[in-house]
Coordinates of C-alpha atoms in Angstrom, one line a residue:
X1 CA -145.7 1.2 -20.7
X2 CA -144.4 2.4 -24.3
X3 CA -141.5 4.0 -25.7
X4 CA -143.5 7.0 -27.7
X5 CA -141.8 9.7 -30.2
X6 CA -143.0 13.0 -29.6
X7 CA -144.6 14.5 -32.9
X8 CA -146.0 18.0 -33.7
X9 CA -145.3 18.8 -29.4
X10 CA -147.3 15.8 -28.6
X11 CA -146.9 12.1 -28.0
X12 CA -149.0 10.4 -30.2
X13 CA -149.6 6.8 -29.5
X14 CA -150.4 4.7 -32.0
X15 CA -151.0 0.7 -30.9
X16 CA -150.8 -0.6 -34.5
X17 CA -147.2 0.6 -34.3
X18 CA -145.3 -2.9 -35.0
X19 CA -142.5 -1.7 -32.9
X20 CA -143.3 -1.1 -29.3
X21 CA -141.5 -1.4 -26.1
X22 CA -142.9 -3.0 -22.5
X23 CA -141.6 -2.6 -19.2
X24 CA -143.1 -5.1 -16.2
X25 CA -144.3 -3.6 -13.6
X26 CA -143.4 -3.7 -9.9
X27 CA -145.8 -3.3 -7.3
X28 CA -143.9 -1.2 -4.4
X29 CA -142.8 -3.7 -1.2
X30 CA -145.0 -1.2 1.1
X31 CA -148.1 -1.1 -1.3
X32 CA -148.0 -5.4 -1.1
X33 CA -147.4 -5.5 2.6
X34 CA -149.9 -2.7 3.2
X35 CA -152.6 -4.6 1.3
X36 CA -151.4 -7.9 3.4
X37 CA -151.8 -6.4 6.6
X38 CA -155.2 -5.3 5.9
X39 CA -154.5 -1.7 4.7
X40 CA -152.6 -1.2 8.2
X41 CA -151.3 2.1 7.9
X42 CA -147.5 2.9 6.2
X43 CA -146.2 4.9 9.4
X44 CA -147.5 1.7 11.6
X45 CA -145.8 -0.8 9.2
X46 CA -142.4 1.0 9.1
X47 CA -142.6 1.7 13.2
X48 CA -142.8 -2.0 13.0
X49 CA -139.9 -2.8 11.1
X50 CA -137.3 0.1 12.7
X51 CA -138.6 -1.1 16.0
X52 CA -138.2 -5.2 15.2
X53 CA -142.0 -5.5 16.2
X54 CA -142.5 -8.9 14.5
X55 CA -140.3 -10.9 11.8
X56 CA -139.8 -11.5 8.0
X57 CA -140.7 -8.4 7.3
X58 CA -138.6 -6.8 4.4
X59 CA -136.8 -3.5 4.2
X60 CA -139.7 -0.6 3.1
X61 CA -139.8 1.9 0.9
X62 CA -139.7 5.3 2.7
X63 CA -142.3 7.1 0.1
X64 CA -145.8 6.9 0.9
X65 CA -148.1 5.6 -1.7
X66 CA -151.7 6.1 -2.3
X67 CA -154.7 3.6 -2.1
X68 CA -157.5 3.8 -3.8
X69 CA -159.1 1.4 -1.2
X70 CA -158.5 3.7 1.8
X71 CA -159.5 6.5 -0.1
X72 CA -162.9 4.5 -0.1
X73 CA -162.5 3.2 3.6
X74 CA -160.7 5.4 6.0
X75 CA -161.5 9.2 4.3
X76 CA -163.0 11.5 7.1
X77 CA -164.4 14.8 7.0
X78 CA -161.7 17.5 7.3
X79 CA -162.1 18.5 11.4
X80 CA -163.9 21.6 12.2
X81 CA -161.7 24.6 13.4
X82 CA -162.3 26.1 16.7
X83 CA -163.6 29.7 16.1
X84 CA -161.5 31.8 18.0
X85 CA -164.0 34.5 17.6
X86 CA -166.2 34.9 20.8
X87 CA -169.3 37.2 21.6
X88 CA -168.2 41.0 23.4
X89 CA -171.2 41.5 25.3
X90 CA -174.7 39.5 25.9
X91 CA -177.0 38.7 23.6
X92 CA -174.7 39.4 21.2
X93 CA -175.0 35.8 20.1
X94 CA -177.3 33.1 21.1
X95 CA -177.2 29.8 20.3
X96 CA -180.7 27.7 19.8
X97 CA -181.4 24.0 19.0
X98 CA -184.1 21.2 19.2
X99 CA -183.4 18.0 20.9
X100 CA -184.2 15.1 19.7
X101 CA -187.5 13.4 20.0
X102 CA -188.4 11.9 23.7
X103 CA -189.8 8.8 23.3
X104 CA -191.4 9.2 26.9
X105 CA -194.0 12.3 27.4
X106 CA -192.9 14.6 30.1
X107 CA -195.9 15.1 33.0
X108 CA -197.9 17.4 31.1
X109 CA -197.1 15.8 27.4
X110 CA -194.1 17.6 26.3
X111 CA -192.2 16.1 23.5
X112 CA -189.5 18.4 22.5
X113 CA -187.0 21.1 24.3
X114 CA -185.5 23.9 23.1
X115 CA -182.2 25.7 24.6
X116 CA -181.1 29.1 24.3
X117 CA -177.6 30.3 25.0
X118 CA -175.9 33.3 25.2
X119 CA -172.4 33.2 23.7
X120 CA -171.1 35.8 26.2
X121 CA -172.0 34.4 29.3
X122 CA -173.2 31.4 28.7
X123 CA -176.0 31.6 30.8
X124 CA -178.9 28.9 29.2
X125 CA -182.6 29.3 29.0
X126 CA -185.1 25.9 28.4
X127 CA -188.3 25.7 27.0
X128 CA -189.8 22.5 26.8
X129 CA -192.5 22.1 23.6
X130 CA -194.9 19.4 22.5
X131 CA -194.6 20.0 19.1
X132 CA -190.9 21.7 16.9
X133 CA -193.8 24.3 15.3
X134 CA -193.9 25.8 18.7
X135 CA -190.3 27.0 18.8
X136 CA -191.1 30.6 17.0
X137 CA -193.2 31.4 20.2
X138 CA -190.4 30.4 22.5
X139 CA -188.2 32.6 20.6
X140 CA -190.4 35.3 21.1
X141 CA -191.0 34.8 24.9
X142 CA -187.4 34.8 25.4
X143 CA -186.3 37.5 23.1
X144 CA -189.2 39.8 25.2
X145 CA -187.7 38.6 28.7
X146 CA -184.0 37.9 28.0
X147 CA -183.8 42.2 26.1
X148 CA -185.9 43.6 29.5
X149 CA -183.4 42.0 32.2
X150 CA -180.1 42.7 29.9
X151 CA -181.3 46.3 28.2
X152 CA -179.9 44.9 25.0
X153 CA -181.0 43.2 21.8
X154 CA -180.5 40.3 20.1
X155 CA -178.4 40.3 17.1
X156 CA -177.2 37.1 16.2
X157 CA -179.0 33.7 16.4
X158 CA -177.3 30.4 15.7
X159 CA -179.2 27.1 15.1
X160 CA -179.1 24.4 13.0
X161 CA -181.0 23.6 9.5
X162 CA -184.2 22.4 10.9
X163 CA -187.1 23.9 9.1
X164 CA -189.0 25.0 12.1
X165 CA -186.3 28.0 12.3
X166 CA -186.3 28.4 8.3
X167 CA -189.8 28.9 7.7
X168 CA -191.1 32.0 5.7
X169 CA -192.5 33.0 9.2
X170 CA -189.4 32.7 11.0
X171 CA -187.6 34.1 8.1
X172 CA -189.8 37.3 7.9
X173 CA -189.6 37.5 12.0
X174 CA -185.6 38.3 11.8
X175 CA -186.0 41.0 9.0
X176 CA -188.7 42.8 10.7
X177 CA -186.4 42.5 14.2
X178 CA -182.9 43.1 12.4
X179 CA -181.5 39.7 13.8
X180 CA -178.8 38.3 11.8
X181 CA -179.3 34.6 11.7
X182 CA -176.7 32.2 10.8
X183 CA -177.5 28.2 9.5
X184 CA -174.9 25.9 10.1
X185 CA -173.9 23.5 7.2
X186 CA -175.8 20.3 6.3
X187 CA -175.3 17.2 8.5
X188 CA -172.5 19.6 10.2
X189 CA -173.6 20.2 13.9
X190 CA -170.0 20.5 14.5
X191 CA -171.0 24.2 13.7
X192 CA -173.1 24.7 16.8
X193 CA -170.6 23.0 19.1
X194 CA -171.8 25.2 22.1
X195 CA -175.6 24.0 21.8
X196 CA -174.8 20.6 21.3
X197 CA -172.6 20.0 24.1
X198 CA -174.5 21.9 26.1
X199 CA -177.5 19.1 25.0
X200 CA -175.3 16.3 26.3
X201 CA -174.6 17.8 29.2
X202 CA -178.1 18.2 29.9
X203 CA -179.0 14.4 28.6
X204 CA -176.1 13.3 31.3
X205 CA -177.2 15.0 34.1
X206 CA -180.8 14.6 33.5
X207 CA -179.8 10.6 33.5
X208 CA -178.1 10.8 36.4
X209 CA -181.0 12.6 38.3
X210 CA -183.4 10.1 37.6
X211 CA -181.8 7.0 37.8
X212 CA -179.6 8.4 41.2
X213 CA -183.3 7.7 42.3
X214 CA -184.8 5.3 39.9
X215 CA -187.7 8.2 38.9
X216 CA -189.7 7.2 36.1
X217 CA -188.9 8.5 32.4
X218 CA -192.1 10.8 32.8
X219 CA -189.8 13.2 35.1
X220 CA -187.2 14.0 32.6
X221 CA -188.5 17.4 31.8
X222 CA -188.4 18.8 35.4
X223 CA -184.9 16.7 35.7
X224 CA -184.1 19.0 32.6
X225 CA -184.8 22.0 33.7
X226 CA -183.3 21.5 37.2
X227 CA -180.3 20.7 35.1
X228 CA -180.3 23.8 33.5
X229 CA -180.6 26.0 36.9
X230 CA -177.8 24.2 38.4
X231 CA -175.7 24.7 35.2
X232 CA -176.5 28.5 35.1
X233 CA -175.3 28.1 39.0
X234 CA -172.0 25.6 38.0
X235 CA -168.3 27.1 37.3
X236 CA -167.6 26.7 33.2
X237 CA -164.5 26.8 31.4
X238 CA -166.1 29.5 28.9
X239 CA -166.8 32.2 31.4
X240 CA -163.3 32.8 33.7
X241 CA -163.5 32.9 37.4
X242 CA -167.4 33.3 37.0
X243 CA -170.7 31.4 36.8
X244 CA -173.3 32.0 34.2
X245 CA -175.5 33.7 36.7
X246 CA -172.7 36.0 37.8
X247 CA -171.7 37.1 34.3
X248 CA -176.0 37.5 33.3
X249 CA -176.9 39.2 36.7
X250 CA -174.2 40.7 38.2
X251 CA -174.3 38.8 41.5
X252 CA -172.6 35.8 42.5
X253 CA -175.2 32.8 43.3
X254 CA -176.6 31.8 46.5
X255 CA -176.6 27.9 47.1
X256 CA -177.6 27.1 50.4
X257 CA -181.6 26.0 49.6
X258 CA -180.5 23.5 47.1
X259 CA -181.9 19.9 47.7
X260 CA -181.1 16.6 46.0
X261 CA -183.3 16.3 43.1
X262 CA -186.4 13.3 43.8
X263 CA -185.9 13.6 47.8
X264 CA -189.0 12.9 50.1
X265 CA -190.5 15.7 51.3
X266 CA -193.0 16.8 53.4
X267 CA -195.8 19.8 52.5
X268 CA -197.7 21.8 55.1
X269 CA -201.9 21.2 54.3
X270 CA -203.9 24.3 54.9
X271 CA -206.1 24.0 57.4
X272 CA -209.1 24.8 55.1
X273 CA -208.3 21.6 53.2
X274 CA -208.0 19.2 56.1
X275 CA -210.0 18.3 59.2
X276 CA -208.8 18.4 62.6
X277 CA -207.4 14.6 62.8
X278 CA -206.3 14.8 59.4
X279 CA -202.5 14.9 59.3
X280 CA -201.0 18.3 58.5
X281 CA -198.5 17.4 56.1
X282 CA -198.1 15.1 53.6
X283 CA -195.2 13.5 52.1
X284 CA -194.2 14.6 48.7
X285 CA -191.3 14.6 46.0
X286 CA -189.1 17.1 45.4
X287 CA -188.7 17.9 41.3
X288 CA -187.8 21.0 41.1
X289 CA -187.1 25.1 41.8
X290 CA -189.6 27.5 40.9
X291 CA -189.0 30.3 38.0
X292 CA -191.4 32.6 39.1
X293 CA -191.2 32.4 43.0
X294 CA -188.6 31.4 45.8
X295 CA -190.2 28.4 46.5
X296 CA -190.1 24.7 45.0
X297 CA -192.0 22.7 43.0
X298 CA -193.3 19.4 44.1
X299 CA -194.8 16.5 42.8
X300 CA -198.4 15.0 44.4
X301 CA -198.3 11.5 43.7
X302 CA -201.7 10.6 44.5
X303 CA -203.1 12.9 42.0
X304 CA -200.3 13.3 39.8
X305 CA -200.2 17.1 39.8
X306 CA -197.5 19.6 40.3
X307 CA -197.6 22.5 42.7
X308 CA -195.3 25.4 43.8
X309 CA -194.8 25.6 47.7
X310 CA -192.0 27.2 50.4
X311 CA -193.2 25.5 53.2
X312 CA -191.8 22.1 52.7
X313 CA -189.4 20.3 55.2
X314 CA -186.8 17.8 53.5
X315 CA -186.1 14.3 55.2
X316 CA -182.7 13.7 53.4
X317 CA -182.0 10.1 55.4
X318 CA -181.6 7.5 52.8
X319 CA -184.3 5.1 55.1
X320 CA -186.7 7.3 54.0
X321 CA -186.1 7.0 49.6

């Protein structure tokens, strides 16, 4: 440090000055026992000495200094507020991402899934795709069905920067609709918070499904979209004193045909399509409810196929699995 004479309003330093004035430097007692300890914190190292934690340590300056090496070490991203603003009525705002990719085909060689959300009620759609370019035709089969059962319109979509939803065709699909779309910032899915806990919620209870009874990596899709029905079914924090389904339909949801997801089952065989000794049912496994009718879907192991059928009997005793 220098002793400089302020000329012309400035200070002017001049190092061939033959008169010039040093002071030594101190490093500050918490700086040297912050760097000793590994760059502990200063509130830890002070709780430490006021509260006689461990010994020969000195008395602390109360200011906090900076360091450069924390700056480098510890800095995290500001947090993300929690937007306080929240969808008036459905489809006011959906939320839409991609999962990740499955490393394990679903039965008929489905990669990908996509998941809708309404901000309102938070009722949740699935569509399951083998490839991300498929995503602008699942948009548009659930735009056409989710606008016929509410009698509204979409106006605001929230996803993610993935290019599948940026694309010029994508992009010229919301100004010929009028739907507002909103990107969240990059490497910030923080932004979408409602679609990507609703993806882990999904992952954990898909896991659970198939390893409750050790089903093959194959199923996850139809363990996702059971998932998803029981969720739409499930009390949520979002939606007061109300299920999904109630707040989308109107009408509270019945439970009473639900079945344990992978359970043996039995299926009635036509009569056509067996002879007379032949046994009439055959045993099965239970993967799934039906979107399209009141029945349930079930899987044909010795052909690998998946059919949709209400006559189906349930042995639920654990000597059977």
């Amino acid at each position: 440090m220098f002793e400089v004479e302020m000329k012309g309003r400035s200070f002017s330093l001049n190092l061939m000055h033959e008169e010039q004035s040093t002071f030594l430097a101190k490093e500050s007692t918490i700086m040297l026992w912050h760097k000793r300890l590994g760059n502990y914190h200063h509130q830890g190292i002070v709780k430490m000495k006021s509260k006689s934690m461990a010994i020969d340590l000195p008395e602390f300056d109360a200011r906090i200094m900076t360091c450069k090496a924390c700056q480098f070490g510890k800095q995290n991203r500001k947090s993300f507020p929690k937007t306080a603003w929240r969808a008036t009525c459905k489809l006011q705002l959906i939320h839409t991402d991609i999962s990740g990719t499955q490393r394990t085909l679903s039965l008929v060689g489905n990669r990908y899934y996509a998941s809708f959300i309404d901000d309102f009620t938070r009722m949740c759609w699935i569509f399951f795709l083998k490839f991300k370019s498929e995503i602008a035709g699942a948009f548009w089969k659930f735009k056409i069905m989710v606008e016929n059962q509410s009698g509204n319109h979409i106006q605001i979509l929230r996803y993610d920067n993935g290019k599948e939803y940026t694309s010029e065709n994508f992009n010229a699909f919301y100004e010929e609709v009028g739907i507002e779309h909103q990107l969240t910032a990059t490497y910030s899915p923080q932004q979408n918070g409602v679609c990507e806990r609703r993806n882990k919620y999904i992952l954990e209870m898909t896991r659970c499904m198939l390893h409750g009874k050790n089903l093959p990596k194959k199923f996850y899709a139809e363990a996702a979209h059971t998932a998803i029905f029981l969720q739409n079914r499930l009390a949520t924090k979002a939606v007061k004193d109300q299920t999904p389904y109630e707040a989308w339909y109107g009408r509270k949801p019945s439970l009473h045909f639900l079945k344990i997801f992978g359970y043996l089952c039995f299926t009635h065989v036509p009569q056509i399509k067996r002879d007379k000794l032949d046994k009439k049912p055959l045993p099965r496994v239970f993967i799934g409810y039906s979107n399209v009718a009141k029945a349930y879907k079930i899987f044909l192991p010795h052909n690998g196929k998946i059919i949709i059928s209400r006559d189906v009997h349930f042995i639920e005793d654990e000597e059977w699995n």
